[in-house]
Backbone atoms as SQL, in Angstrom:
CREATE TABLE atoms (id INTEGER PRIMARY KEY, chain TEXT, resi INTEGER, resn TEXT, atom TEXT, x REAL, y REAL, z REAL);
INSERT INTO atoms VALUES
  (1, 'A', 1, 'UNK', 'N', 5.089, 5.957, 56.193),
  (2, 'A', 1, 'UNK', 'CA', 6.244, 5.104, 56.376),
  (3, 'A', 1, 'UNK', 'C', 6.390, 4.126, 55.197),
  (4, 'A', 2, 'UNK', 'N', 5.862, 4.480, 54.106),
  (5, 'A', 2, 'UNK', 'CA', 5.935, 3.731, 52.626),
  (6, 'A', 2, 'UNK', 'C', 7.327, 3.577, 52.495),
  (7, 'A', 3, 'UNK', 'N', 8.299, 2.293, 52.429),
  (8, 'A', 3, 'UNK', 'CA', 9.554, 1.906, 52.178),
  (9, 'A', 3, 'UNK', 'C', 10.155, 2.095, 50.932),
  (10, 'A', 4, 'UNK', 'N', 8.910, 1.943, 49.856),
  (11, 'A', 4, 'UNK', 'CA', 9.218, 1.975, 48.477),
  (12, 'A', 4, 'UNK', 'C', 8.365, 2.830, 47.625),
  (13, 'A', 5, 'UNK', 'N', 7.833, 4.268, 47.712),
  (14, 'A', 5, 'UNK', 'CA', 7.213, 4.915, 47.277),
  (15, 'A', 5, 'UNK', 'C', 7.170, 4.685, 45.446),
  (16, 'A', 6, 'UNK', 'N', 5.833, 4.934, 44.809),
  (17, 'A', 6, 'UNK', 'CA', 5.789, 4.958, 43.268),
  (18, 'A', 6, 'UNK', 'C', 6.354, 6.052, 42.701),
  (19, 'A', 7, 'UNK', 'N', 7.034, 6.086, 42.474),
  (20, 'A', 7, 'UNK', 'CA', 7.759, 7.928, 41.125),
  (21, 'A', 7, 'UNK', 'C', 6.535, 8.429, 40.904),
  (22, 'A', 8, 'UNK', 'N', 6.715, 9.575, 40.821),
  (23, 'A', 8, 'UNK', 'CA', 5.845, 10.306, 39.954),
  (24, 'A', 8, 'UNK', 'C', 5.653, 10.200, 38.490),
  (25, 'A', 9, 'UNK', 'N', 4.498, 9.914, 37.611),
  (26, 'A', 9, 'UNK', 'CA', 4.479, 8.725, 36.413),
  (27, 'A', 9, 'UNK', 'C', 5.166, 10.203, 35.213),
  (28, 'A', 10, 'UNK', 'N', 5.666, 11.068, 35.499),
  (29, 'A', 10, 'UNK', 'CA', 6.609, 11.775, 34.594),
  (30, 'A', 10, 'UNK', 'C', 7.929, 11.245, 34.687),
  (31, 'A', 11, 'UNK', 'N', 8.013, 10.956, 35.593),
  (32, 'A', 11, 'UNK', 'CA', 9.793, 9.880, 35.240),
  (33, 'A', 11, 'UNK', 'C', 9.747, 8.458, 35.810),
  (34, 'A', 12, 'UNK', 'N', 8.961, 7.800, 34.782),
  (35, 'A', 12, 'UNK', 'CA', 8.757, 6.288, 34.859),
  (36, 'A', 12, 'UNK', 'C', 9.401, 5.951, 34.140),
  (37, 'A', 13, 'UNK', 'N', 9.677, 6.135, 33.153),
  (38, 'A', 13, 'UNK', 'CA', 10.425, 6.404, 31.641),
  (39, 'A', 13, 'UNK', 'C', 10.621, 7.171, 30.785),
  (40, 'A', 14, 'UNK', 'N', 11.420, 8.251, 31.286),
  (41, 'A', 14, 'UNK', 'CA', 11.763, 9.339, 31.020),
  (42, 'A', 14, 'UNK', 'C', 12.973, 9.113, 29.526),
  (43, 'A', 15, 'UNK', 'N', 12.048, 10.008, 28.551),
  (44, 'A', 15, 'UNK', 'CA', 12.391, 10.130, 27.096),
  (45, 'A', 15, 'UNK', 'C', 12.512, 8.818, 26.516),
  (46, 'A', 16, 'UNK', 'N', 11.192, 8.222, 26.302),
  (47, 'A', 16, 'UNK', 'CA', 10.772, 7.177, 25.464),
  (48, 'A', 16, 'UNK', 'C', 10.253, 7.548, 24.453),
  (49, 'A', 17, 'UNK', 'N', 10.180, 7.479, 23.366),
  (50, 'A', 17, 'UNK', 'CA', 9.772, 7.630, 22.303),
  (51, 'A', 17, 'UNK', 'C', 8.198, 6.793, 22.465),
  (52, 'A', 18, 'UNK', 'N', 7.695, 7.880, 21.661),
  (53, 'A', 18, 'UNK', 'CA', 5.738, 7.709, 22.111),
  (54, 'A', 18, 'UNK', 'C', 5.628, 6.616, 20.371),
  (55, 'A', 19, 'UNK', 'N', 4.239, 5.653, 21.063),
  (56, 'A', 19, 'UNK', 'CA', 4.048, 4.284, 20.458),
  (57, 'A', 19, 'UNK', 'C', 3.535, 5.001, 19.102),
  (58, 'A', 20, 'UNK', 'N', 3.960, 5.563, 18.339),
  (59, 'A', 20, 'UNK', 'CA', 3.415, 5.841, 16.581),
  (60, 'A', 20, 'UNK', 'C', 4.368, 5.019, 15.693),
  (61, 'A', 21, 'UNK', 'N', 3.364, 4.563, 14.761),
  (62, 'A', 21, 'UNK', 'CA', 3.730, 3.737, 13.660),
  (63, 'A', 21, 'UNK', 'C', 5.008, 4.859, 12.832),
  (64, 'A', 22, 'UNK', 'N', 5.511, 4.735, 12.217),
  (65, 'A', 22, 'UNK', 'CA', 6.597, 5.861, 11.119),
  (66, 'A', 22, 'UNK', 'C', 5.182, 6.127, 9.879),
  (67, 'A', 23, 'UNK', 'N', 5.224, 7.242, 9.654),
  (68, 'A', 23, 'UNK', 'CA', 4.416, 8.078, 8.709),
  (69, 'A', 23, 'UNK', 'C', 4.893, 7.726, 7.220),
  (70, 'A', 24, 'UNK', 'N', 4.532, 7.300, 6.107),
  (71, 'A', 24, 'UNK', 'CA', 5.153, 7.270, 5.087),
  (72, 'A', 24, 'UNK', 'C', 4.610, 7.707, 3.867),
  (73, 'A', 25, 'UNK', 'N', 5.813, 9.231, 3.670),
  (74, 'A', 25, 'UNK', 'CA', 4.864, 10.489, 2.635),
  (75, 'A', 25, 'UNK', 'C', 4.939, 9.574, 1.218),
  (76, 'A', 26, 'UNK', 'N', 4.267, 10.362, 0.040),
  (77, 'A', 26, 'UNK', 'CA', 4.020, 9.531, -0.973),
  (78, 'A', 26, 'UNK', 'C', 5.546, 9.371, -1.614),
  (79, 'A', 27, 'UNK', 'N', 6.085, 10.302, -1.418),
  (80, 'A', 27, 'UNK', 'CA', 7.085, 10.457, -1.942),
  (81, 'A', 27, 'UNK', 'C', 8.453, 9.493, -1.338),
  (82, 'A', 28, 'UNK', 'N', 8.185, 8.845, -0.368),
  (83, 'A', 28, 'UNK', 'CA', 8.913, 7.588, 0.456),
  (84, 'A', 28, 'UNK', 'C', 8.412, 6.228, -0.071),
  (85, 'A', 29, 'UNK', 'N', 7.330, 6.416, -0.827),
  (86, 'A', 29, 'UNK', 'CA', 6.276, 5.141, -1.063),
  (87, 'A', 29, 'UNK', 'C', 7.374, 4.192, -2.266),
  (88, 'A', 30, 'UNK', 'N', 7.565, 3.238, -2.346),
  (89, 'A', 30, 'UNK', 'CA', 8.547, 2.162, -2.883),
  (90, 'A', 30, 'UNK', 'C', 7.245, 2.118, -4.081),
  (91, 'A', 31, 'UNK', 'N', 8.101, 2.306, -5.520),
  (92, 'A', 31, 'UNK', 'CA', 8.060, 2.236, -6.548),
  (93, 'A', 31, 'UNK', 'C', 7.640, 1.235, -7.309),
  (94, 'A', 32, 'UNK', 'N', 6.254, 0.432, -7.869),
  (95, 'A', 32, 'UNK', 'CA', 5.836, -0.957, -8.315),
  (96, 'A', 32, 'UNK', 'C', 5.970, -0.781, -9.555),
  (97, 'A', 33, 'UNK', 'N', 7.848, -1.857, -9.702),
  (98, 'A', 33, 'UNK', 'CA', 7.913, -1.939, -11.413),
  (99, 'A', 33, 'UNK', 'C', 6.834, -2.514, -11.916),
  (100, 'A', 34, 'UNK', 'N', 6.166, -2.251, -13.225),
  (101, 'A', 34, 'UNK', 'CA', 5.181, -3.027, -13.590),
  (102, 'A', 34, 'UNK', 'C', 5.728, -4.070, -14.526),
  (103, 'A', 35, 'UNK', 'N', 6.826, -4.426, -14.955),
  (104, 'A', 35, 'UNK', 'CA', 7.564, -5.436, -15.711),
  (105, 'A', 35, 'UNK', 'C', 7.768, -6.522, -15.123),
  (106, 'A', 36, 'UNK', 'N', 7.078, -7.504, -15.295),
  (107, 'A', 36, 'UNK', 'CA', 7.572, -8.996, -14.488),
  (108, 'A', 36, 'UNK', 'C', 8.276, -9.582, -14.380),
  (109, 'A', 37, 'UNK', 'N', 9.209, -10.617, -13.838),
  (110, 'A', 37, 'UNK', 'CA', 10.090, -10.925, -13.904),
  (111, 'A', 37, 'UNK', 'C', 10.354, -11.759, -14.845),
  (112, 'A', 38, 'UNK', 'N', 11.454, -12.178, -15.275),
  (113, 'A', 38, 'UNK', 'CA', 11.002, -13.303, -16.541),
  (114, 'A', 38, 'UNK', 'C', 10.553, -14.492, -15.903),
  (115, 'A', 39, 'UNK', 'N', 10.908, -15.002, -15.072),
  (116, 'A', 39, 'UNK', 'CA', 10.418, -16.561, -14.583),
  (117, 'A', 39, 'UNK', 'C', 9.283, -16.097, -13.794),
  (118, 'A', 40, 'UNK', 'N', 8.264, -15.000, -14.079),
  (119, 'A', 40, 'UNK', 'CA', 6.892, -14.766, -13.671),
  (120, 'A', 40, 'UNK', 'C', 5.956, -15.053, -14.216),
  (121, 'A', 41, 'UNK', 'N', 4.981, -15.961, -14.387),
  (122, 'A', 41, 'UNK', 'CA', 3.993, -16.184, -14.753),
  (123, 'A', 41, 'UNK', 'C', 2.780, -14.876, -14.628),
  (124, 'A', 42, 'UNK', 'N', 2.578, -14.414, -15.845),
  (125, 'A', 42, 'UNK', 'CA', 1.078, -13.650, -15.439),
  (126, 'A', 42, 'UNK', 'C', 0.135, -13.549, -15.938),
  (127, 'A', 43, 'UNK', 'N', -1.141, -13.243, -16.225),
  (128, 'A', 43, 'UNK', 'CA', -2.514, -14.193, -17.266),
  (129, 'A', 43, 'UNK', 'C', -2.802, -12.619, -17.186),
  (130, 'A', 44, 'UNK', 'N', -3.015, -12.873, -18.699),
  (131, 'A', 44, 'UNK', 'CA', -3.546, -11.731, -19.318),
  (132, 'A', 44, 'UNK', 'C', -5.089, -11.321, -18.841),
  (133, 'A', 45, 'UNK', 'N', -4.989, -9.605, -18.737),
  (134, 'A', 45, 'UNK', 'CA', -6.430, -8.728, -17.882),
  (135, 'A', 45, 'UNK', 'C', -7.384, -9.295, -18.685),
  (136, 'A', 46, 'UNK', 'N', -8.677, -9.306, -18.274),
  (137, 'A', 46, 'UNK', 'CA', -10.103, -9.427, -18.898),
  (138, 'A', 46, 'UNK', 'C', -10.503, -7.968, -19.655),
  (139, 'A', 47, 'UNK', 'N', -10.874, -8.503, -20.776),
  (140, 'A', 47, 'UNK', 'CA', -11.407, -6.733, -21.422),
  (141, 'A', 47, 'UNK', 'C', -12.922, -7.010, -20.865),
  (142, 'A', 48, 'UNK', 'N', -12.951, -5.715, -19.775),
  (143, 'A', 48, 'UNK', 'CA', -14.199, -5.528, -19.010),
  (144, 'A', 48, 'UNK', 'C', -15.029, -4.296, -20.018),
  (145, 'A', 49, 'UNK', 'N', -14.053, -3.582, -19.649),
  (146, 'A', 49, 'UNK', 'CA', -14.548, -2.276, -20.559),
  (147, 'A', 49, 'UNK', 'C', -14.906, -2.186, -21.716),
  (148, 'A', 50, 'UNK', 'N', -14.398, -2.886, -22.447),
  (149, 'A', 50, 'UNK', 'CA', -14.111, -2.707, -24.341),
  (150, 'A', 50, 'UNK', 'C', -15.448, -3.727, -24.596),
  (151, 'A', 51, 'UNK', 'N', -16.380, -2.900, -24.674),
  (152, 'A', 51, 'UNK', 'CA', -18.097, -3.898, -25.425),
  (153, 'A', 51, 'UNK', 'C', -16.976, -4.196, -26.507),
  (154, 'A', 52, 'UNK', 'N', -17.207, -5.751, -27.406),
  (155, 'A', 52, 'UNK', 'CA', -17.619, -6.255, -28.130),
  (156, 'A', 52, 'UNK', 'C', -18.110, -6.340, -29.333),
  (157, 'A', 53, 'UNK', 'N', -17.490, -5.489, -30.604),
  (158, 'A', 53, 'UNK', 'CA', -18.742, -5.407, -31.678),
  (159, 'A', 53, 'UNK', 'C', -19.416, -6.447, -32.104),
  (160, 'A', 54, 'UNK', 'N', -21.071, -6.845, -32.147),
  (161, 'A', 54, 'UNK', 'CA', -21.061, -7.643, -33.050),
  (162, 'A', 54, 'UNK', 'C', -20.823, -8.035, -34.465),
  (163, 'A', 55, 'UNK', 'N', -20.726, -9.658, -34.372),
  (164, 'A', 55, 'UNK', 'CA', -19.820, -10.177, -35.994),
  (165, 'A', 55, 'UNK', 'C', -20.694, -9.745, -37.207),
  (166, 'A', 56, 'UNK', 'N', -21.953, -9.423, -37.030),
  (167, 'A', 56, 'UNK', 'CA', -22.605, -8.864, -38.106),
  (168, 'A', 56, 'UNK', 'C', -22.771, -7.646, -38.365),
  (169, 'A', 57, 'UNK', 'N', -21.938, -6.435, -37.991),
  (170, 'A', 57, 'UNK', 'CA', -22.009, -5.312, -38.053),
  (171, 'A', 57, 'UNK', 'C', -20.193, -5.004, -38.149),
  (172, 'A', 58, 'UNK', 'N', -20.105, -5.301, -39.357),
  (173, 'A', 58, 'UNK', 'CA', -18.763, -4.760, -39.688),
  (174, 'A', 58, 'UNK', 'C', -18.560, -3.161, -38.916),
  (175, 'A', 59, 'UNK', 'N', -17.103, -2.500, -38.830),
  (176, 'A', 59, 'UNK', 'CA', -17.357, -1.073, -38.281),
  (177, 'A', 59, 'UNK', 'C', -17.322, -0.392, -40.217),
  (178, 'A', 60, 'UNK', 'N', -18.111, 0.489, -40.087),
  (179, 'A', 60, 'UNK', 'CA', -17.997, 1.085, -41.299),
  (180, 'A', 60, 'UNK', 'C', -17.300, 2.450, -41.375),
  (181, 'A', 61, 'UNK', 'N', -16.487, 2.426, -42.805),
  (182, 'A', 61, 'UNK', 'CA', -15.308, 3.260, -43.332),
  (183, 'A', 61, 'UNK', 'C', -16.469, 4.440, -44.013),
  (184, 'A', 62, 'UNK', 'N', -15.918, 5.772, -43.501),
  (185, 'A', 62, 'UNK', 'CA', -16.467, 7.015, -43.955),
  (186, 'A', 62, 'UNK', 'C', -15.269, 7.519, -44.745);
């Protein structure tokens, strides 16, 4: 004698779109100009890579 029976949980919300984020292929991926803006301030990279010659070892001409 249930007055207000529960649905059956297939039509609780029938054609909802299921909780996934949107997928985004590389080819959708937004493009990083590498040119700054002019009123951008930006400080020049550290040379990590590039050893250093020392000042007493000119490079020598073959």
């Amino acid at each position: 004698m249930a007055t207000n029976p529960e649905p059956p949980p297939d039509t609780i919300n029938p054609g909802a779109p299921p909780e996934t984020p949107p997928v985004i292929t590389p080819d959708e991926q937004p493009q990083i100009d590498p040119t700054p803006d002019p009123g951008e301030i930006t400080e020049p990279a550290p040379d990590i890579d590039v050893p250093a010659a020392p000042p007493e070892a000119p490079p020598q001409e073959f």
